[in-house]
Coordinates of C-alpha atoms in Angstrom, one line a residue:
X1 CA -4.7 189.7 132.6
X2 CA -6.2 186.7 132.2
X3 CA -4.3 183.1 133.3
X4 CA -4.3 181.9 130.1
X5 CA -2.7 184.8 128.8
X6 CA -0.3 184.9 131.4
X7 CA 0.2 181.3 130.8
X8 CA 1.2 182.2 127.2
X9 CA 3.5 185.0 128.4
X10 CA 5.4 182.3 130.4
X11 CA 5.6 179.5 127.3
X12 CA 6.7 182.4 125.1
X13 CA 8.9 183.3 126.7
X14 CA 10.8 179.6 127.9
X15 CA 10.6 178.7 124.1
X16 CA 12.6 182.1 123.4
X17 CA 14.9 181.0 125.9
X18 CA 15.5 177.5 125.4
X19 CA 16.3 178.0 121.0
X20 CA 12.4 176.8 120.2
X21 CA 10.6 179.1 118.8
X22 CA 10.3 182.9 118.9
X23 CA 9.9 186.1 116.7
X24 CA 12.6 186.2 113.4
X25 CA 14.4 189.0 112.9
X26 CA 14.4 190.4 116.4
X27 CA 17.9 192.4 115.7
X28 CA 16.0 194.4 112.7
X29 CA 12.5 194.9 115.3
X30 CA 10.9 191.7 113.9
X31 CA 7.9 190.8 111.6
X32 CA 4.9 190.4 112.7
X33 CA 4.0 186.8 111.7
X34 CA 7.5 184.9 111.3
X35 CA 8.9 183.1 113.4
X36 CA 12.3 181.2 113.9
X37 CA 12.3 177.4 114.6
X38 CA 15.5 177.3 116.7
X39 CA 18.3 174.6 117.4
X40 CA 15.8 172.6 119.3
X41 CA 12.5 174.5 117.7
X42 CA 13.9 172.7 114.4
X43 CA 14.2 169.2 116.0
X44 CA 11.0 168.9 117.3
X45 CA 9.6 170.4 113.9
X46 CA 11.0 167.7 111.5
X47 CA 10.9 165.1 114.1
X48 CA 6.4 166.3 113.9
X49 CA 6.9 166.8 110.0
X50 CA 8.8 163.3 110.1
X51 CA 5.9 161.3 112.6
X52 CA 2.9 162.9 109.9
X53 CA 4.4 162.0 106.7
X54 CA 5.3 157.7 108.3
X55 CA 1.4 158.1 109.4
X56 CA -0.1 158.3 106.0
X57 CA 2.7 156.7 103.5
X58 CA 2.0 153.6 106.0
X59 CA -1.6 153.6 104.9
X60 CA 0.2 151.6 101.7
X61 CA -1.8 153.7 98.9
X62 CA -0.6 156.9 99.1
X63 CA 2.8 158.7 98.3
X64 CA 4.0 161.8 98.1
X65 CA 5.1 164.3 96.2
X66 CA 7.9 167.6 96.2
X67 CA 6.1 170.3 93.8
X68 CA 8.0 174.2 94.2
X69 CA 6.5 176.8 96.4
X70 CA 6.1 179.4 93.3
X71 CA 3.5 178.7 91.8
X72 CA 2.5 180.1 88.5
X73 CA -1.1 182.4 88.3
X74 CA -2.8 180.8 85.9
X75 CA -2.8 177.7 88.1
X76 CA -3.9 180.3 90.7
X77 CA -6.4 181.5 88.7
X78 CA -7.6 177.9 87.2
X79 CA -8.0 176.9 92.1
X80 CA -10.2 180.5 92.7
X81 CA -7.4 181.9 94.9
X82 CA -7.4 184.8 92.4
X83 CA -10.8 185.9 93.1
X84 CA -11.7 184.6 95.8
X85 CA -8.7 184.1 98.6
X86 CA -9.6 187.4 100.0
X87 CA -10.1 188.6 103.9
X88 CA -11.7 191.8 104.3
X89 CA -9.8 194.6 105.9
X90 CA -11.0 198.2 108.0
X91 CA -8.4 201.0 108.9
X92 CA -9.2 203.1 111.6
X93 CA -9.7 206.9 111.0
X94 CA -8.0 207.7 113.4
X95 CA -4.5 206.0 113.7
X96 CA -4.8 204.8 110.6
X97 CA -3.8 201.1 111.8
X98 CA -5.7 198.1 109.9
X99 CA -7.4 195.2 110.6
X100 CA -9.3 191.9 109.8
X101 CA -12.7 193.2 110.2
X102 CA -14.0 189.8 111.1
X103 CA -11.5 189.2 113.7
X104 CA -12.8 192.7 115.9
X105 CA -15.8 191.1 115.0
X106 CA -15.8 187.8 117.1
X107 CA -18.2 186.7 120.1
X108 CA -20.1 189.7 119.1
X109 CA -21.1 188.2 115.5
X110 CA -21.8 184.3 114.2
X111 CA -19.6 183.0 111.9
X112 CA -18.2 186.5 111.0
X113 CA -15.7 185.2 108.3
X114 CA -19.0 184.8 106.3
X115 CA -20.4 188.3 106.3
X116 CA -19.6 190.4 102.9
X117 CA -17.6 193.3 102.6
X118 CA -21.8 195.7 103.8
X119 CA -22.4 193.0 106.2
X120 CA -19.2 193.5 108.3
X121 CA -19.7 197.4 107.5
X122 CA -22.8 197.2 109.4
X123 CA -21.6 195.1 111.9
X124 CA -18.9 197.3 113.2
X125 CA -21.2 199.8 113.1
X126 CA -23.6 198.4 115.4
X127 CA -21.9 197.0 118.0
X128 CA -19.6 200.4 117.8
X129 CA -16.5 198.4 117.9
X130 CA -13.4 199.7 118.6
X131 CA -9.6 200.6 117.3
X132 CA -7.6 197.8 119.7
X133 CA -4.7 201.0 118.8
X134 CA -6.4 204.3 119.8
X135 CA -10.1 203.2 121.1
X136 CA -11.3 205.3 118.6
X137 CA -14.3 203.7 117.0
X138 CA -13.6 205.9 113.5
X139 CA -13.6 203.1 110.2
X140 CA -13.1 203.7 106.8
X141 CA -15.5 200.8 104.9
X142 CA -13.8 197.0 104.8
X143 CA -12.2 196.5 101.2
X144 CA -11.4 192.9 100.2
X145 CA -7.1 192.3 100.9
X146 CA -5.5 188.9 98.4
X147 CA -3.6 187.1 100.6
X148 CA -1.5 185.8 98.1
X149 CA 2.8 187.0 97.6
X150 CA 3.1 188.2 94.4
X151 CA 5.8 187.5 92.3
X152 CA 7.2 187.5 88.7
X153 CA 9.3 184.6 86.8
X154 CA 12.4 185.5 85.2
X155 CA 13.1 189.4 83.6
X156 CA 12.2 192.2 85.6
X157 CA 9.5 193.7 83.0
X158 CA 9.3 190.5 80.8
X159 CA 8.8 187.4 83.3
X160 CA 5.8 185.3 84.0
X161 CA 3.6 186.2 86.7
X162 CA 2.9 184.0 90.0
X163 CA 2.3 183.9 93.0
X164 CA 3.9 181.8 96.4
X165 CA 1.6 179.1 96.8
X166 CA -0.9 179.7 99.5
X167 CA -1.4 175.7 99.7
X168 CA 0.5 172.9 98.5
X169 CA -2.4 171.1 97.1
X170 CA -2.2 173.0 93.8
X171 CA 0.9 170.6 93.1
X172 CA -0.9 167.5 93.7
X173 CA -4.2 168.8 91.5
X174 CA -1.7 169.0 88.4
X175 CA 0.5 166.8 88.8
X176 CA -2.6 163.7 89.0
X177 CA -2.0 162.3 85.6
X178 CA 1.9 161.4 87.3
X179 CA 0.3 159.9 90.1
X180 CA -2.4 158.0 88.4
X181 CA 0.2 156.1 86.3
X182 CA 2.5 155.3 89.6
X183 CA -0.1 153.5 91.1
X184 CA -1.5 151.4 87.3
X185 CA -4.3 153.5 87.0
X186 CA -5.9 152.1 89.8
X187 CA -8.1 153.7 92.7
X188 CA -8.1 155.1 95.0
X189 CA -4.9 156.9 95.8
X190 CA -3.4 159.9 97.4
X191 CA -0.9 162.3 97.0
X192 CA 0.9 163.8 100.2
X193 CA 3.5 167.0 100.4
X194 CA 4.7 168.5 103.5
X195 CA 6.0 172.2 103.2
X196 CA 5.4 176.2 103.0
X197 CA 2.4 178.3 102.4
X198 CA 2.3 181.4 103.0
X199 CA -0.1 183.8 103.5
X200 CA 0.1 187.5 103.4
X201 CA -2.3 188.3 106.7
X202 CA -4.0 191.7 107.2
X203 CA -3.1 191.5 111.2
X204 CA -1.3 188.1 112.8
X205 CA -1.9 188.1 115.7
X206 CA -2.1 184.8 118.4
X207 CA 1.7 184.4 118.3
X208 CA 2.0 181.0 115.9
X209 CA -1.6 180.8 115.6
X210 CA -1.6 182.8 112.4
X211 CA 1.6 183.6 110.1
X212 CA 3.0 185.0 107.2
X213 CA 4.7 181.9 106.3
X214 CA 3.7 178.5 107.7
X215 CA 4.3 174.6 107.7
X216 CA 1.7 172.9 106.4
X217 CA 0.9 169.2 104.8
X218 CA -1.7 168.6 102.9
X219 CA -2.9 164.5 102.1
X220 CA -5.3 165.1 98.1
X221 CA -7.2 161.1 98.8
X222 CA -8.5 160.2 94.7
X223 CA -12.0 158.3 94.8
X224 CA -13.8 157.0 92.5
X225 CA -17.3 158.8 93.9
X226 CA -19.3 155.2 92.0
X227 CA -17.1 152.8 94.4
X228 CA -17.8 150.9 97.6
X229 CA -15.0 152.1 99.9
X230 CA -12.9 150.0 102.8
X231 CA -13.9 150.4 106.5
X232 CA -12.7 147.8 108.6
X233 CA -10.6 149.9 110.7
X234 CA -13.7 152.4 111.3
X235 CA -16.1 149.8 112.1
X236 CA -13.7 148.0 114.7
X237 CA -13.1 151.4 116.6
X238 CA -14.9 152.1 119.4
X239 CA -13.3 155.3 120.0
X240 CA -15.4 157.8 121.0
X241 CA -14.4 161.9 119.8
X242 CA -16.5 164.6 119.7
X243 CA -18.2 166.0 117.4
X244 CA -19.9 169.5 116.5
X245 CA -22.3 168.5 113.6
X246 CA -24.4 171.0 111.6
X247 CA -27.5 171.2 112.9
X248 CA -29.2 173.2 109.8
X249 CA -30.4 177.0 111.9
X250 CA -30.3 175.5 115.3
X251 CA -27.1 175.6 117.6
X252 CA -24.7 173.4 117.4
X253 CA -23.9 171.6 119.7
X254 CA -21.6 168.9 121.1
X255 CA -22.2 165.0 120.8
X256 CA -19.5 161.9 121.5
X257 CA -20.2 159.3 119.1
X258 CA -17.5 156.5 117.4
X259 CA -17.0 157.6 113.8
X260 CA -18.9 154.3 112.1
X261 CA -22.5 155.6 114.4
X262 CA -21.6 159.1 112.8
X263 CA -21.4 157.7 109.5
X264 CA -24.7 155.5 110.2
X265 CA -26.5 158.7 111.8
X266 CA -25.5 160.3 107.9
X267 CA -23.8 162.9 110.4
X268 CA -21.2 162.6 108.6
X269 CA -22.2 162.6 105.4
X270 CA -19.1 160.9 102.9
X271 CA -17.3 157.5 104.3
X272 CA -13.6 158.4 103.3
X273 CA -13.8 161.7 105.5
X274 CA -14.9 159.6 108.6
X275 CA -11.7 157.5 108.2
X276 CA -9.8 159.8 107.4
X277 CA -11.0 161.8 110.9
X278 CA -10.5 159.2 112.8
X279 CA -6.8 158.8 111.5
X280 CA -6.5 162.4 112.4
X281 CA -7.9 161.6 115.7
X282 CA -5.6 159.1 116.1
X283 CA -2.2 160.7 115.0
X284 CA -2.8 163.8 117.0
X285 CA -2.4 161.9 119.9
X286 CA 0.4 160.1 119.2
X287 CA 2.0 163.4 118.7
X288 CA 1.4 164.0 122.2
X289 CA -2.2 166.3 122.1
X290 CA -4.4 165.4 124.8
X291 CA -7.4 163.7 123.4
X292 CA -9.7 165.2 125.9
X293 CA -8.8 168.7 123.9
X294 CA -9.7 167.8 120.5
X295 CA -12.6 168.3 118.7
X296 CA -14.3 168.4 115.1
X297 CA -16.4 171.2 114.9
X298 CA -18.9 170.5 111.1
X299 CA -18.8 173.6 108.7
X300 CA -22.0 174.8 108.9
X301 CA -23.7 175.3 105.1
X302 CA -23.5 179.1 104.6
X303 CA -19.3 178.5 105.7
X304 CA -18.7 175.8 102.8
X305 CA -17.3 176.3 99.6
X306 CA -20.3 176.1 97.0
X307 CA -18.5 172.7 95.1
X308 CA -17.5 170.8 99.2
X309 CA -20.1 168.4 100.1
X310 CA -18.9 168.0 103.7
X311 CA -16.3 169.8 105.8
X312 CA -14.8 169.0 108.8
X313 CA -12.7 171.3 111.2
X314 CA -10.2 169.9 114.0
X315 CA -10.5 171.8 116.7
X316 CA -8.0 171.4 119.4
X317 CA -7.8 173.6 123.0
X318 CA -5.2 175.6 124.6
X319 CA -4.1 178.7 125.6
X320 CA -5.9 180.8 122.4
X321 CA -9.4 178.8 123.2
X322 CA -10.1 176.0 120.1
X323 CA -8.2 176.8 117.4
X324 CA -9.1 174.6 113.8
X325 CA -6.0 173.6 112.8
X326 CA -6.6 170.4 110.3
X327 CA -9.8 170.8 108.4
X328 CA -11.2 167.6 106.2
X329 CA -13.1 168.4 103.1
X330 CA -14.5 166.7 100.5
X331 CA -13.9 168.6 97.6
X332 CA -15.6 166.9 95.0
X333 CA -14.5 166.5 91.2
X334 CA -14.1 171.2 91.2
X335 CA -9.7 171.3 91.7
X336 CA -9.4 168.3 88.7
X337 CA -12.2 169.9 86.7
X338 CA -11.0 173.4 87.4
X339 CA -7.0 172.5 86.0
X340 CA -8.3 170.4 82.7
X341 CA -11.1 173.5 81.5
X342 CA -7.9 175.9 82.4
X343 CA -5.4 173.8 80.8
X344 CA -6.9 171.9 78.1
X345 CA -5.2 168.9 79.7
X346 CA -7.4 164.8 78.7
X347 CA -4.6 164.8 81.8
X348 CA -6.8 164.8 84.9
X349 CA -9.6 161.9 84.3
X350 CA -9.6 158.3 85.4
X351 CA -11.1 155.3 83.8
X352 CA -13.3 152.1 84.9
X353 CA -14.5 150.2 83.5
X354 CA -17.9 148.5 83.2
X355 CA -19.5 145.3 84.3
X356 CA -20.4 144.5 81.5
X357 CA -19.6 145.6 78.0
X358 CA -22.2 148.0 76.2
X359 CA -22.7 148.0 72.4
X360 CA -23.2 150.9 70.2
X361 CA -24.4 151.6 66.8
X362 CA -25.1 154.8 66.3
X363 CA -24.6 157.9 63.7
X364 CA -22.1 160.5 64.6
X365 CA -20.0 163.6 63.5
X366 CA -16.3 162.8 62.1
X367 CA -14.4 165.9 62.4
X368 CA -12.2 166.4 59.4
X369 CA -9.2 167.2 60.5
X370 CA -7.5 169.5 57.7
X371 CA -10.1 171.6 58.1
X372 CA -10.6 172.1 61.4
X373 CA -6.9 173.0 61.8
X374 CA -7.0 175.6 59.7
X375 CA -10.0 177.4 60.3
X376 CA -9.7 177.1 64.1
X377 CA -5.8 177.0 64.7
X378 CA -5.0 176.9 68.3
X379 CA -8.4 175.6 69.1
X380 CA -8.7 173.0 67.0
X381 CA -7.6 170.0 69.4
X382 CA -10.4 172.1 71.5
X383 CA -12.8 171.8 69.2
X384 CA -12.4 168.1 67.8
X385 CA -12.3 167.3 71.5
X386 CA -15.6 168.7 72.1
X387 CA -16.9 167.4 68.6
X388 CA -16.2 164.0 69.9
X389 CA -17.4 164.5 72.9
X390 CA -21.0 165.2 71.9
X391 CA -23.6 163.9 73.6
X392 CA -26.0 163.7 72.3
X393 CA -25.6 164.2 68.1
X394 CA -27.4 167.5 66.7
X395 CA -29.3 166.1 63.8
X396 CA -28.3 168.9 61.2
X397 CA -25.4 170.8 60.2
X398 CA -24.7 173.8 62.0
X399 CA -24.3 173.5 65.1
X400 CA -22.9 175.5 67.9
X401 CA -20.6 173.8 70.9
X402 CA -19.0 174.7 73.8
X403 CA -15.3 174.8 74.4
X404 CA -13.9 174.3 77.4
X405 CA -12.3 177.6 77.7
X406 CA -15.8 178.4 77.7
X407 CA -15.8 180.0 73.9
X408 CA -18.6 178.7 71.8
X409 CA -17.7 178.2 68.1
X410 CA -20.2 177.1 64.9
X411 CA -19.2 173.8 63.2
X412 CA -21.2 174.0 59.6
X413 CA -21.1 172.0 56.6
X414 CA -17.2 170.8 55.4
X415 CA -16.1 170.5 59.0
X416 CA -17.9 167.4 59.9
X417 CA -19.0 164.1 58.2
X418 CA -21.8 162.2 59.3
X419 CA -20.5 158.6 59.4
X420 CA -22.0 154.9 61.3
X421 CA -20.0 153.8 64.0
X422 CA -20.6 150.7 66.1
X423 CA -18.3 149.7 68.4
X424 CA -18.0 148.1 72.1
X425 CA -17.5 150.8 75.2
X426 CA -15.7 148.9 77.6
X427 CA -15.5 151.9 80.3
X428 CA -15.8 155.1 80.8
X429 CA -13.5 158.6 81.5
X430 CA -15.0 160.1 84.8
X431 CA -13.0 162.9 86.8
X432 CA -12.3 161.5 90.2
X433 CA -13.2 163.0 93.2
X434 CA -11.2 164.3 96.2
X435 CA -11.0 164.1 99.8
X436 CA -8.2 166.5 101.8
X437 CA -7.3 166.8 104.9
X438 CA -4.9 169.8 105.1
X439 CA -2.5 170.2 108.5
X440 CA -1.3 173.6 109.8
X441 CA 2.1 171.7 111.0
X442 CA 2.9 175.0 113.0
X443 CA -0.4 175.1 114.8
X444 CA -0.3 171.3 115.8
X445 CA 3.3 172.1 117.1
X446 CA 1.8 175.0 119.2
X447 CA -0.3 173.0 121.1
X448 CA 1.5 169.9 121.8
X449 CA 4.1 172.8 123.3
X450 CA 1.1 173.7 125.7
X451 CA 0.0 170.5 126.3
X452 CA 3.2 169.5 127.3
X453 CA 4.2 172.5 129.3
X454 CA 4.3 172.4 133.4
X455 CA 5.1 174.8 135.5
X456 CA 5.9 173.3 139.0
X457 CA 7.7 174.3 141.9
X458 CA 10.6 172.8 143.8
X459 CA 13.0 174.0 146.3
X460 CA 10.7 177.3 146.6
X461 CA 11.3 177.7 143.0
X462 CA 9.0 177.8 140.0
X463 CA 10.2 174.6 138.0
X464 CA 9.1 173.7 134.3
X465 CA 9.1 170.5 132.6
X466 CA 8.3 169.7 128.7
X467 CA 6.3 166.8 128.9
X468 CA 6.8 165.8 125.0
X469 CA 5.9 162.0 123.5
X470 CA 9.1 160.5 123.2
X471 CA 8.5 160.3 119.5
X472 CA 8.8 163.9 118.8
X473 CA 12.0 164.9 121.7
X474 CA 14.5 166.6 120.3
X475 CA 16.7 164.9 121.6
X476 CA 16.4 160.8 123.2
X477 CA 19.0 161.4 126.2
X478 CA 21.3 164.0 127.6
X479 CA 24.3 162.7 129.1
X480 CA 25.7 164.3 132.2
X481 CA 29.5 164.4 133.6
X482 CA 28.9 164.6 137.5
X483 CA 32.1 166.3 137.3
X484 CA 34.8 167.3 134.4
X485 CA 38.3 165.3 135.9
X486 CA 38.9 161.7 137.0
X487 CA 37.8 159.9 134.2
X488 CA 33.9 161.5 134.0
X489 CA 34.0 163.4 131.1
X490 CA 36.2 160.6 128.9
X491 CA 33.0 158.5 130.0
X492 CA 30.1 160.5 128.7
X493 CA 31.6 161.0 125.4
X494 CA 32.3 157.0 125.1
X495 CA 29.1 156.9 126.3
X496 CA 27.7 159.8 124.2
X497 CA 29.7 157.9 120.4
X498 CA 28.1 154.7 121.8
X499 CA 24.7 155.7 121.4
X500 CA 24.7 158.3 118.6
X501 CA 26.1 155.1 116.6
X502 CA 22.2 153.9 117.1
X503 CA 20.4 154.6 114.7
X504 CA 17.3 156.5 115.4
X505 CA 19.1 158.0 119.2
X506 CA 20.3 161.2 119.3
X507 CA 21.9 162.2 122.0
X508 CA 23.0 165.6 123.5
X509 CA 25.7 166.5 125.8
X510 CA 26.1 168.9 128.9
X511 CA 29.5 169.1 130.6
X512 CA 29.3 172.6 131.1
X513 CA 27.7 174.1 134.7
X514 CA 29.1 172.5 138.8
X515 CA 25.0 172.1 139.6
X516 CA 23.8 168.9 137.9
X517 CA 20.1 170.1 139.4
X518 CA 21.0 172.9 137.3
X519 CA 21.8 170.7 134.1
X520 CA 18.7 168.3 135.1
X521 CA 16.3 171.6 134.7
X522 CA 17.5 172.5 131.6
X523 CA 17.0 169.7 129.9
X524 CA 13.4 169.1 131.7
X525 CA 12.8 172.4 130.0
X526 CA 13.1 171.4 126.6
X527 CA 11.4 167.8 127.3
X528 CA 15.1 165.7 127.0
X529 CA 12.8 161.8 128.8
X530 CA 16.5 160.6 130.1
X531 CA 19.2 162.3 132.1
X532 CA 22.4 160.1 132.2
X533 CA 25.0 160.8 134.9
X534 CA 28.1 159.8 134.5
X535 CA 30.1 159.8 138.4
X536 CA 32.7 158.5 140.5
X537 CA 31.2 155.3 140.8
X538 CA 30.9 154.8 137.2
X539 CA 34.6 155.3 136.4
X540 CA 35.4 151.9 138.7
X541 CA 32.1 149.8 138.3
X542 CA 30.6 151.2 135.2
X543 CA 27.1 151.8 136.6
X544 CA 25.7 155.0 135.5
X545 CA 22.1 157.2 137.1
X546 CA 19.0 157.1 135.2
X547 CA 16.9 159.7 136.0
X548 CA 13.3 159.8 133.9
X549 CA 11.8 163.3 133.5
X550 CA 8.2 163.2 134.2
X551 CA 8.6 161.6 137.7
X552 CA 12.3 162.3 138.2
X553 CA 12.7 159.3 140.0
X554 CA 16.2 157.7 139.6
X555 CA 17.9 154.2 139.0
X556 CA 21.2 152.6 138.9
X557 CA 21.8 150.4 135.4
X558 CA 25.0 149.4 134.0
X559 CA 26.1 150.9 130.9
X560 CA 25.4 148.0 128.6
X561 CA 22.4 147.3 129.5
X562 CA 21.4 151.1 129.5
X563 CA 22.6 151.4 125.9
X564 CA 20.4 148.3 125.5
X565 CA 17.7 149.3 126.6
X566 CA 18.0 152.8 125.0
X567 CA 18.3 151.2 121.9
X568 CA 15.3 148.5 122.1
X569 CA 13.1 151.2 123.6
X570 CA 12.6 149.1 127.0
X571 CA 13.7 151.4 129.0
X572 CA 10.8 153.1 131.2
X573 CA 10.3 148.7 131.5
X574 CA 13.1 148.2 133.4
X575 CA 12.3 145.9 136.3
X576 CA 14.7 148.4 138.6
X577 CA 11.9 150.8 138.4
X578 CA 10.1 148.8 140.5
X579 CA 12.4 148.8 143.0

């Protein structure tokens, strides 16, 4: 077993033992790709989510929404998930086990996830890939498998077809009109959403990295592609970040640059993408990710979706190697246009004022609604909209127009009338572009735990410490009465209640177990930064022993001073530590 594999097993064992995260439904044998966050883990998860949310909302022009996880199939057809949200599965002819085809080819073929079915079959045959279970090399052909969980909304047999959402983004696209009005019709602005996503993985693996139900957080930032971008923070930042640019047909190599330098050199193709790369880097380091283990890899041309102009994966290195945890993509106007066409909605565009009004004097075809309504029935609104949008105008009748749903109709004599129009145009409607940072919260949380986990030795025994950033610690302090007698439990309860009354401070108390050392160890294993011990002296002079998790140092402090320092966040700055 490799060192990294041993570390994963050790860490997963510790996380399960201390109620942080562990496989779900274990009393029924468990389900691959599903995990529970226990009493400690759920608290850490909540803090990570809140830190993520606070970071983006602090930018000022970003709001939070919350949309359903059950999504009508029409939405997912428009977004492309029904037709393209597939992975290829291969089944072993000998033992019937199924695996994701591109995973079998990792480290053997470059970008195996970009191969089609026949290319995957050829590569598996060429490299004589063995089955991970039975070691035979006898495979059925790769077949595409849609990864969405399907369901029905309403009575069985009569309900509306739907799926559990594979991402949170679609709710933000369909809510664009509401958000646009909230911001008084002024771009740029963004919407964020944190919630569950669902992906029916063919063969979940790597623990928390690849799950079937997972926590994700996405930002959809809407911009006018012709407007300038405010980049003061990017220009002023001197942070150099590891980047792996797309080199075309050559091998990708790592370079270290500031975001401003990367934009200037044309490596990062859009300044807003660069701006969010910097924000992402800063957020991850604030959460406790080791900044030496963060890099951004640009998608090569054969990896990107056809509508994307630039995509970067933020990868974090841990016990599983380099893992994609954030994707930042310039998606253009694809999503809003796709939903506008599918839904025939006029609510997914924005208005752009011209610098100077434009005077127009032209001959136009004007729809005769009394004729078009009965003629085209449910398509009449789309027909009228398409006639009004004609540019250039046909010179004569009849003529053909294309409707938003893809159908074409013939406009004949009597359906329209020719009229001279004189008007002044002050602006135009356009489809905003979207930049999307998408975060895998579970993957980020795994790396926070991985980077924080430190196994040392103490008095001849292994000793585990979870060196979490204080912003994501499950508890801010643990209160420890040395003995359950002589007034110590009462004083411990008093301090516990006072701390609990302070907004933002979450203490816990551990009064069980004879050994104070064992209780220190329990606190260290779940990452509690401060341990407060109440002993005989505490009862007489109202001082307590304060122990620092990371360096194990201890000081003596008055209770009132300790409570003030905890509430002010200055405990680590006390002069008592120096002496």
